[in-house]
Coordinates of C-alpha atoms in Angstrom, one line a residue:
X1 CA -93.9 188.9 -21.3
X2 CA -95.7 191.0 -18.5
X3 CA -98.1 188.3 -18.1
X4 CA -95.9 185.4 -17.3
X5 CA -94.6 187.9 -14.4
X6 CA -97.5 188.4 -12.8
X7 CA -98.7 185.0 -13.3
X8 CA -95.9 183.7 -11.5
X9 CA -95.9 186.6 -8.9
X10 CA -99.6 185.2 -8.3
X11 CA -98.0 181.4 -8.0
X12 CA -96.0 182.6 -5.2
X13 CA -97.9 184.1 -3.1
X14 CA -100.1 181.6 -3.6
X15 CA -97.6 178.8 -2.6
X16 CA -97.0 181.4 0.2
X17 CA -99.9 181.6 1.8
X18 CA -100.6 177.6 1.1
X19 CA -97.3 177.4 3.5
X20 CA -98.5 179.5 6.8
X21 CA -100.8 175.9 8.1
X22 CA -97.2 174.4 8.3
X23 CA -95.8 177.1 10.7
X24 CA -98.9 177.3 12.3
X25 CA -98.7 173.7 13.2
X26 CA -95.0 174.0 14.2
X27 CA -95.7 176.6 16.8
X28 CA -98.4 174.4 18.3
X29 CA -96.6 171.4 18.9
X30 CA -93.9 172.8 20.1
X31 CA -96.1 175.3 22.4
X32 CA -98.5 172.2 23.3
X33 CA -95.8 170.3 24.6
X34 CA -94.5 173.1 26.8
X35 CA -98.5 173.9 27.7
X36 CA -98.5 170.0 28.9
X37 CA -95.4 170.0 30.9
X38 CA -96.5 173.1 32.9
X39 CA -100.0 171.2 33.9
X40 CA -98.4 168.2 34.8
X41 CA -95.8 169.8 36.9
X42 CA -98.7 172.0 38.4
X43 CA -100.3 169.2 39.5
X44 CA -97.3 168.1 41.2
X45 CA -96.8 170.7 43.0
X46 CA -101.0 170.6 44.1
X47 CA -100.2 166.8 45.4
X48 CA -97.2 168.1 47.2
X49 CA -98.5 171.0 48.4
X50 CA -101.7 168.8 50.1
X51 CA -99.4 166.6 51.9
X52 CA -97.9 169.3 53.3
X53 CA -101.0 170.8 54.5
X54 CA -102.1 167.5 56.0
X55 CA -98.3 167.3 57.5
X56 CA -98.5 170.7 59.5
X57 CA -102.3 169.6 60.7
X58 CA -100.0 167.2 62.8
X59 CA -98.2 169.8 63.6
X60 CA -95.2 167.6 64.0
X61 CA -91.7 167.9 61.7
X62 CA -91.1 164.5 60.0
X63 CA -88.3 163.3 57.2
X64 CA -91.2 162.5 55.3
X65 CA -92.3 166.1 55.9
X66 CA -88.9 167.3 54.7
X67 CA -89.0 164.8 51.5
X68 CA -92.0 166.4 50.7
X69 CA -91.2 170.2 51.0
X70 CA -88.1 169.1 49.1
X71 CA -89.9 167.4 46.3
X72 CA -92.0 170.8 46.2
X73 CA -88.9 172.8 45.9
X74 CA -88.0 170.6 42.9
X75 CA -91.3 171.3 41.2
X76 CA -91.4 174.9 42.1
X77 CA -88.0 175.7 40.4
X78 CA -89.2 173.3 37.3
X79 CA -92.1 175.8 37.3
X80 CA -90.1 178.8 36.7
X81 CA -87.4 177.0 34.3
X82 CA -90.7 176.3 32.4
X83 CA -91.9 180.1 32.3
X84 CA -88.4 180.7 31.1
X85 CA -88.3 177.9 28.0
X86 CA -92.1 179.7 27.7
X87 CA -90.7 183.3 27.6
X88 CA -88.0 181.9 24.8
X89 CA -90.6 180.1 23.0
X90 CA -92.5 183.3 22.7
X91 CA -89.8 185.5 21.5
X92 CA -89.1 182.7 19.4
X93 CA -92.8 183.0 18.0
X94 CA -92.7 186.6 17.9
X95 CA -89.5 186.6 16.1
X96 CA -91.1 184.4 13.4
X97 CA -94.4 186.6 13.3
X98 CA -92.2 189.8 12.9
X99 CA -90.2 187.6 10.0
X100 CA -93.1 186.4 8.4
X101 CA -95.2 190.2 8.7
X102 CA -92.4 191.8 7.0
X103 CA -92.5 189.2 3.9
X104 CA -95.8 189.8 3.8
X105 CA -95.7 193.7 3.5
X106 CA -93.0 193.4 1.0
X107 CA -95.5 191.0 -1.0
X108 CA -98.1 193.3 -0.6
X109 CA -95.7 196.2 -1.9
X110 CA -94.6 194.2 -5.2
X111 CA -98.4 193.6 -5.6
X112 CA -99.4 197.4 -5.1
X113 CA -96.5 198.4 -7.5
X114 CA -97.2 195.7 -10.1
X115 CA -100.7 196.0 -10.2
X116 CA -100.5 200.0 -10.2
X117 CA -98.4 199.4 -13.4
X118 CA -100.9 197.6 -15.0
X119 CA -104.0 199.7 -13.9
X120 CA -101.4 201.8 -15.8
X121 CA -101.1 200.1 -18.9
X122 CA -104.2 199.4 -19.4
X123 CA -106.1 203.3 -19.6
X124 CA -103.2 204.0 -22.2
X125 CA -105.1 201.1 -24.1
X126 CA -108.4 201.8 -22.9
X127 CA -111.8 201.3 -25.1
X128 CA -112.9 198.6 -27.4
X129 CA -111.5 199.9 -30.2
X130 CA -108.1 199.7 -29.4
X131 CA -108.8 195.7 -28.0
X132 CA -110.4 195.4 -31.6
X133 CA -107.8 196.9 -33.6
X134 CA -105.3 195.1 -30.8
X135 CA -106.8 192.0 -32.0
X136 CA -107.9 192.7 -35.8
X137 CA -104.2 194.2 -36.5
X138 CA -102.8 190.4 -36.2
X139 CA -100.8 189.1 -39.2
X140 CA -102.4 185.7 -39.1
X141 CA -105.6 183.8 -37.7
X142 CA -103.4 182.0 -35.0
X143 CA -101.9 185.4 -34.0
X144 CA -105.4 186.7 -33.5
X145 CA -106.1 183.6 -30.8
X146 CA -102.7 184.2 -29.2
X147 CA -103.8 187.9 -28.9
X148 CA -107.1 186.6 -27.6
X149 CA -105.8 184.4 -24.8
X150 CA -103.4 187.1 -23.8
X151 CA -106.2 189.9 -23.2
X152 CA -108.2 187.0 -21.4
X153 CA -105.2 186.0 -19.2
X154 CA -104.7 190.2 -18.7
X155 CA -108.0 190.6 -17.4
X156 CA -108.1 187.3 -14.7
X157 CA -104.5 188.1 -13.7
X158 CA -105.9 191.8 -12.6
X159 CA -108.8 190.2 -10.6
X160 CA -106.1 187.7 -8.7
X161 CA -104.0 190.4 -8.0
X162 CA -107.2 191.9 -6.3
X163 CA -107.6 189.0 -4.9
X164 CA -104.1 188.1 -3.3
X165 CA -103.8 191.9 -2.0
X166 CA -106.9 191.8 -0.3
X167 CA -105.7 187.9 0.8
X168 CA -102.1 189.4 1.9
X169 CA -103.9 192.3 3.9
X170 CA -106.3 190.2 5.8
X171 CA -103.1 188.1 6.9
X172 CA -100.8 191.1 8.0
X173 CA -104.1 192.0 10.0
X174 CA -103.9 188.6 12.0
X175 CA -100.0 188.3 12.1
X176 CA -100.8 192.1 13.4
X177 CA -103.0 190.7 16.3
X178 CA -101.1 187.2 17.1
X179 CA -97.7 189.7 17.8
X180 CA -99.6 191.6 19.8
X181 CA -101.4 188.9 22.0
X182 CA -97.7 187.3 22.2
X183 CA -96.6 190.3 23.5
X184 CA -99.3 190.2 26.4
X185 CA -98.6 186.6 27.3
X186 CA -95.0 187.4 27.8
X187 CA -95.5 190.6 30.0
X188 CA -97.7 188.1 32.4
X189 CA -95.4 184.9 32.3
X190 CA -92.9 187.6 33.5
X191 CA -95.3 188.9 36.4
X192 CA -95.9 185.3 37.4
X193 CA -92.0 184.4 37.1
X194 CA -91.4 187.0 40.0
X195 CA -94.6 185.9 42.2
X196 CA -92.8 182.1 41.9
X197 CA -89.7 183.3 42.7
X198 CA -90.9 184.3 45.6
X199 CA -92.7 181.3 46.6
X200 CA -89.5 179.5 46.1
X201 CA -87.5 181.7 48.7
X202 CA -90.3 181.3 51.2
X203 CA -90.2 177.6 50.3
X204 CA -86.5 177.1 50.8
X205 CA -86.5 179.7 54.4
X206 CA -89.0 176.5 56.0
X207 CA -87.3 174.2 54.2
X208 CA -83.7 175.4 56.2
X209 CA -86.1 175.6 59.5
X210 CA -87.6 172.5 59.0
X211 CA -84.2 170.6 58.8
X212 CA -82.6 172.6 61.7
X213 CA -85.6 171.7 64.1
X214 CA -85.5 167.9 63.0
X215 CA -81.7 167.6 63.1
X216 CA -81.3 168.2 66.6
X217 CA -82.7 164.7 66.6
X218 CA -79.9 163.4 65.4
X219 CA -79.3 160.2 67.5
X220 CA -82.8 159.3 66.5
X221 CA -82.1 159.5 63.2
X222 CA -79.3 157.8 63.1
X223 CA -81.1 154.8 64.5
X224 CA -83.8 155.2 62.4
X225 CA -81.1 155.4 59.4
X226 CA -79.7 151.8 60.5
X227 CA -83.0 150.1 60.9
X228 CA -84.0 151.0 57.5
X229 CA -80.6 149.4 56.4
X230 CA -81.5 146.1 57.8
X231 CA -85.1 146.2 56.5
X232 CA -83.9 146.9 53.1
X233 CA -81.2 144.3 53.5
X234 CA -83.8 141.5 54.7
X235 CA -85.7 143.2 51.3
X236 CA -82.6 142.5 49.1
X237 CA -82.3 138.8 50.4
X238 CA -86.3 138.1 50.1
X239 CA -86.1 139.6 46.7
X240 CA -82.9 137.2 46.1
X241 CA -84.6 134.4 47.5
X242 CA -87.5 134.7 45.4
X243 CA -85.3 134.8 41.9
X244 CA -82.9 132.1 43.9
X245 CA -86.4 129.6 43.8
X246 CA -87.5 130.1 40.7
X247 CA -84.4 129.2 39.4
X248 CA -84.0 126.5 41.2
X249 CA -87.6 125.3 40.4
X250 CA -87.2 126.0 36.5
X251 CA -83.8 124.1 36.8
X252 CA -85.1 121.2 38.8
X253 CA -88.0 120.7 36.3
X254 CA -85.4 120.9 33.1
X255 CA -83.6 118.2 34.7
X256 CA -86.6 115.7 35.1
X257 CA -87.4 116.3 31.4
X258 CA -84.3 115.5 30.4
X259 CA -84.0 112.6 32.7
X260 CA -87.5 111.2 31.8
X261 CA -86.1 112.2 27.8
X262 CA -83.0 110.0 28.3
X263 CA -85.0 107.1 29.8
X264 CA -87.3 106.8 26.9
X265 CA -84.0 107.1 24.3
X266 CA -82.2 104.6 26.5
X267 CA -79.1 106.8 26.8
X268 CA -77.2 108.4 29.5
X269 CA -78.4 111.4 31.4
X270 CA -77.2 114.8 30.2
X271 CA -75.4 116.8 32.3
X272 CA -76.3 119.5 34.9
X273 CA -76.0 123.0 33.6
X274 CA -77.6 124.9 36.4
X275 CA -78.9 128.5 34.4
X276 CA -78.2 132.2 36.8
X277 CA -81.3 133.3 35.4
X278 CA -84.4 132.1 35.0
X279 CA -85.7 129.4 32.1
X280 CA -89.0 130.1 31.1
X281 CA -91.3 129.0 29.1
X282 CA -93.3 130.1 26.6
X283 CA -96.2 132.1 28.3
X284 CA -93.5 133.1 30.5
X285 CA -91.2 134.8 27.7
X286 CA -93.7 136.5 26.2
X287 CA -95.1 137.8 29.8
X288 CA -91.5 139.0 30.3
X289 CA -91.3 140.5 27.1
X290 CA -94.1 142.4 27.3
X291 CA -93.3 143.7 30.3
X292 CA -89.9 144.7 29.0
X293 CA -91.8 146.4 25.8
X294 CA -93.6 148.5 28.5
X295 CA -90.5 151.1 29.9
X296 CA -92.3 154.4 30.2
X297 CA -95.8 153.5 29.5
X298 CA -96.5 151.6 33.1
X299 CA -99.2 152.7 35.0
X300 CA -98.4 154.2 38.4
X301 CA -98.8 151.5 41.6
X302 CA -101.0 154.2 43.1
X303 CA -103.5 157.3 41.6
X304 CA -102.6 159.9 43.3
X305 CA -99.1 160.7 44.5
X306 CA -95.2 161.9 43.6
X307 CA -91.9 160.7 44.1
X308 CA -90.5 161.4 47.6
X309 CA -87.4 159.8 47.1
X310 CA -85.4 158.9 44.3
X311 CA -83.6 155.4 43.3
X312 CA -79.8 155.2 44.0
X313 CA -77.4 156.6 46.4
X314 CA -77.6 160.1 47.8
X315 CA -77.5 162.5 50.7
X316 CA -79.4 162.6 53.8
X317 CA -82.1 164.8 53.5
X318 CA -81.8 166.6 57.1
X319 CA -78.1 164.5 58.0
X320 CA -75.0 166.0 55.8
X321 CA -72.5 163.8 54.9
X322 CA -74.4 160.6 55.5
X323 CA -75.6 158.7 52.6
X324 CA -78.7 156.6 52.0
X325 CA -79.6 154.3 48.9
X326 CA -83.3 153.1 47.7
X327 CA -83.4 150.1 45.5
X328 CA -86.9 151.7 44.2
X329 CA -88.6 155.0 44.5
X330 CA -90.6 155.9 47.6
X331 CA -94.0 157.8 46.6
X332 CA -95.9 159.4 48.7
X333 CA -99.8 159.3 48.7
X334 CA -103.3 159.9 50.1
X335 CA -104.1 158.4 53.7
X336 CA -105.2 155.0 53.1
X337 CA -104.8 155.5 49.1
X338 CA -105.2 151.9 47.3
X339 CA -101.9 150.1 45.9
X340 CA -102.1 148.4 42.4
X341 CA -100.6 145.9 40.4
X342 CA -98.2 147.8 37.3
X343 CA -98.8 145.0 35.5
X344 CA -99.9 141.6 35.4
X345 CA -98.5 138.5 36.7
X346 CA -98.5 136.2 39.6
X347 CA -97.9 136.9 43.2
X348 CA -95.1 135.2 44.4
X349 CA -94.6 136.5 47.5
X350 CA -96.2 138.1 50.9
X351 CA -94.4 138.8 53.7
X352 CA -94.0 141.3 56.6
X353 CA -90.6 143.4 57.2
X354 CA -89.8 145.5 60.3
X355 CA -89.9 149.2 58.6
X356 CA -91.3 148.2 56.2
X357 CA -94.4 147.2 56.1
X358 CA -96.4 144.1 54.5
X359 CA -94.1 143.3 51.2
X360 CA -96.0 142.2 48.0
X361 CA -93.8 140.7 45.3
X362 CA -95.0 140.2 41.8
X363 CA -93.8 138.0 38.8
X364 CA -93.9 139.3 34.9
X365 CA -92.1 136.4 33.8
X366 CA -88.1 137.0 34.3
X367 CA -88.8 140.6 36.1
X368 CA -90.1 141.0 39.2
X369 CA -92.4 144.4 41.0
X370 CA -92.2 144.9 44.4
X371 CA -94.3 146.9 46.6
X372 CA -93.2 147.7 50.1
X373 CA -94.8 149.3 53.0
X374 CA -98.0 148.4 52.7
X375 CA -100.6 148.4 55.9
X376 CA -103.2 145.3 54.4
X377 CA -102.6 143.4 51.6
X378 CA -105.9 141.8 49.6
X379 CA -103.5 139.4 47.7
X380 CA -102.7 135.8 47.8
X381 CA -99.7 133.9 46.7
X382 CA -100.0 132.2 44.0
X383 CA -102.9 134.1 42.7
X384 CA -103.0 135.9 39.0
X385 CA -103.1 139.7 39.2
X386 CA -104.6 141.9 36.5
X387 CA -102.7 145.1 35.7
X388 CA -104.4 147.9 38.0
X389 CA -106.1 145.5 40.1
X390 CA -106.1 146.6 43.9
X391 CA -103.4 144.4 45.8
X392 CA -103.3 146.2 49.6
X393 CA -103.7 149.9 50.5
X394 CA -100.5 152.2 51.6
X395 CA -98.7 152.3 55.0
X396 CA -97.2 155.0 56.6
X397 CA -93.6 156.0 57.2
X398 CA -91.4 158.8 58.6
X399 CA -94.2 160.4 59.3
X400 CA -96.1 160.2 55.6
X401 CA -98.2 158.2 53.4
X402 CA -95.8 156.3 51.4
X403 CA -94.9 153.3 49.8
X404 CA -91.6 151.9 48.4
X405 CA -91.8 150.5 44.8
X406 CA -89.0 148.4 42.9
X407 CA -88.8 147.0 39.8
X408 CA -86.0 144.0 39.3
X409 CA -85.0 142.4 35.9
X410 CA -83.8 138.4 37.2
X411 CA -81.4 139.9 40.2
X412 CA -80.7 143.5 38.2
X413 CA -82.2 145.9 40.1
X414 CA -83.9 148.9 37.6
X415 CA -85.0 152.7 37.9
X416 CA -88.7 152.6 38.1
X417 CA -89.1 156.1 37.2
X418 CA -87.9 155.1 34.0
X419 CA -90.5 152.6 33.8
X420 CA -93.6 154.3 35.0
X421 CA -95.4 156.7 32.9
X422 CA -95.5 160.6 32.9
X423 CA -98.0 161.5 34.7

């Protein structure tokens, strides 16, 4: 029976080392994913970190400035959360290579003893003679094959074992050298984590400066606070307006179909049933319903840039206690970056808004993007826009490059972050 045992000893450490690929491929998704995070947050933290530069050239203490440095904050603490979920993932991976390294040295061990057993075996039964009588001493002919096969299966099962020892080896050499490069890549993401933490205390010292000097201001930005009010207000009722015409123009044109419908059937006119939403038809529908298949995968309005300001209601960044509210997302940007179209559509709107800027408003059938504070504008109502295709370039506000960027679903206002994707 020896040689069913070492045949199936040889099955599964075979089916062992067939399995390490699928670890393997674990730890790199898992570690690409992290690896992808920490350049994209990285390269928030560059764009940041240049429109802060360009801030202190002016050498003049903005809430845009502050929006910024705050933003930069975020990121910088996202960094070191990051080297922490890192850190985990790498005692994680360690853990696994110390699990899987000591299978594999108890394999090897079975294999040494096994193998030593039958090296063993086999010079108590060494020389042809004793394989011939082995053989020749069989009671029938079908004996002898059975002894045959046996002594031929003997023999290959010795060189596998070879084989899978010398197989086993090689991997505890690499599991050897993975645990120990692990172990180097954790003793730097520490050194780094304590060179960002630093960063981030130096980051938050100007960031409590910054807001001290700029809140002695106070009654300016107060007024500032309320002007922005009534510019997003007269932005709520354009926005309104907009929705409030196309309704009216998909409901008018319902009602002369089914006027001219009636006419032609000889029967009375049906009766109004004015719609809330908008009616469209059918290029329309599927315009808005491939805009609505597109949460998380828009392209951003501009190319380079980060989110300065978030949608919904929150505190003051310099003012405590008094609350603000964006409809969008602000993002700030390059001097005189280029402002795009998210998707396409037609422009329905152009207009001009104290505090805001030249307004651009686009239709994707029943949703609507908006882009605010813009300096020119190279659109034209009326006229077909392609997704990416350059409609004005960005203006500047509180003392930054920025636009303001909605996203409205028939009169629901949305989350744009939720809709644009992760850079």
């Amino acid at each position: 029976m020896k040689h069913k045992t070492y045949f199936l000893l040889t099955c599964f450490v075979s089916l062992f080392l067939l399995g390490q690929p699928a670890f393997a491929q674990r730890t790199r998704k898992t570690r690409a994913q992290l690896e992808a995070e920490k350049r994209r947050n990285l390269e928030k933290i560059a764009e940041t970190r240049k429109a802060l530069e360009t801030a202190r050239a002016k050498k003049e203490v903005t809430v845009g400035n502050i929006k910024a440095l705050k933003e930069q904050i975020s990121s910088q603490e996202e960094q070191i959360s990051l080297m922490e979920q890192d850190i985990e993932l790498i005692d994680m991976e360690m853990q696994d290579i110390i699990s899987a390294k000591g299978t594999l040295e108890n394999r090897l061990n079975k294999l040494q003893q096994e193998y030593a057993a039958m090296l063993y075996a086999a010079s108590k039964h060494s020389g042809q003679l004793n394989k011939l009588s082995f053989l020749f001493s069989a009671s029938s002919f079908n004996e002898l094959l059975m002894r045959y096969k046996y002594l031929q299966q003997y023999t290959e099962n010795r060189k596998a074992q070879v084989l899978q020892m010398n197989k086993v080896t090689a991997l505890l050499r690499e599991r050897q050298t993975n645990l120990e490069g692990k172990r180097t890549d954790k003793k730097k993401i520490i050194t780094a984590k304590v060179v960002e933490t630093k960063n981030l205390e130096v980051l938050k010292t100007k960031q409590t400066l910054m807001v001290g000097e700029l809140s002695k201001k106070e009654k300016d930005l107060r007024r500032e606070i309320e002007a922005t009010r009534q510019s997003v207000t007269k932005l709520d009722n354009l926005i309104a307006g907009i929705v409030s015409r196309e309704i009216s123009r998909k409901n008018k044109e319902t009602e002369l179909k089914q006027d001219n419908d009636a006419k032609l059937k000889n029967i009375a006119p049906a009766k109004k049933n004015n719609k809330a939403i908008i009616e469209l038809d059918a290029t329309e529908t599927t315009l808005g319903r491939s805009f609505g298949a597109s949460r998380a995968r828009l392209p951003w309005p501009v190319q380079k840039g980060f989110i300065s300001d978030r949608f919904g209601v929150k505190e003051h960044p310099v003012l405590h206690g008094v609350m603000i509210n964006n409809n969008g997302i602000d993002i700030q940007t390059p001097s005189n970056a280029t402002v795009r179209a998210v998707y396409a559509g037609v422009v329905k709107d152009i207009t001009s808004i104290p505090g805001l800027g030249k307004v651009v408003a686009i239709q994707h059938g029943d949703y609507f993007t908006v882009y605010a504070n813009l300096s020119q504008v190279f659109a034209a109502v009326g006229q077909k826009i392609n997704t990416k295709e350059t409609i004005g370039t960005a203006g500047e506000s509180g003392g930054a490059t920025e636009i303001n960027f909605q996203i409205w679903h028939n009169t629901a206002r949305l989350n744009p972050e939720n809709w644009l994707a992760p850079k």
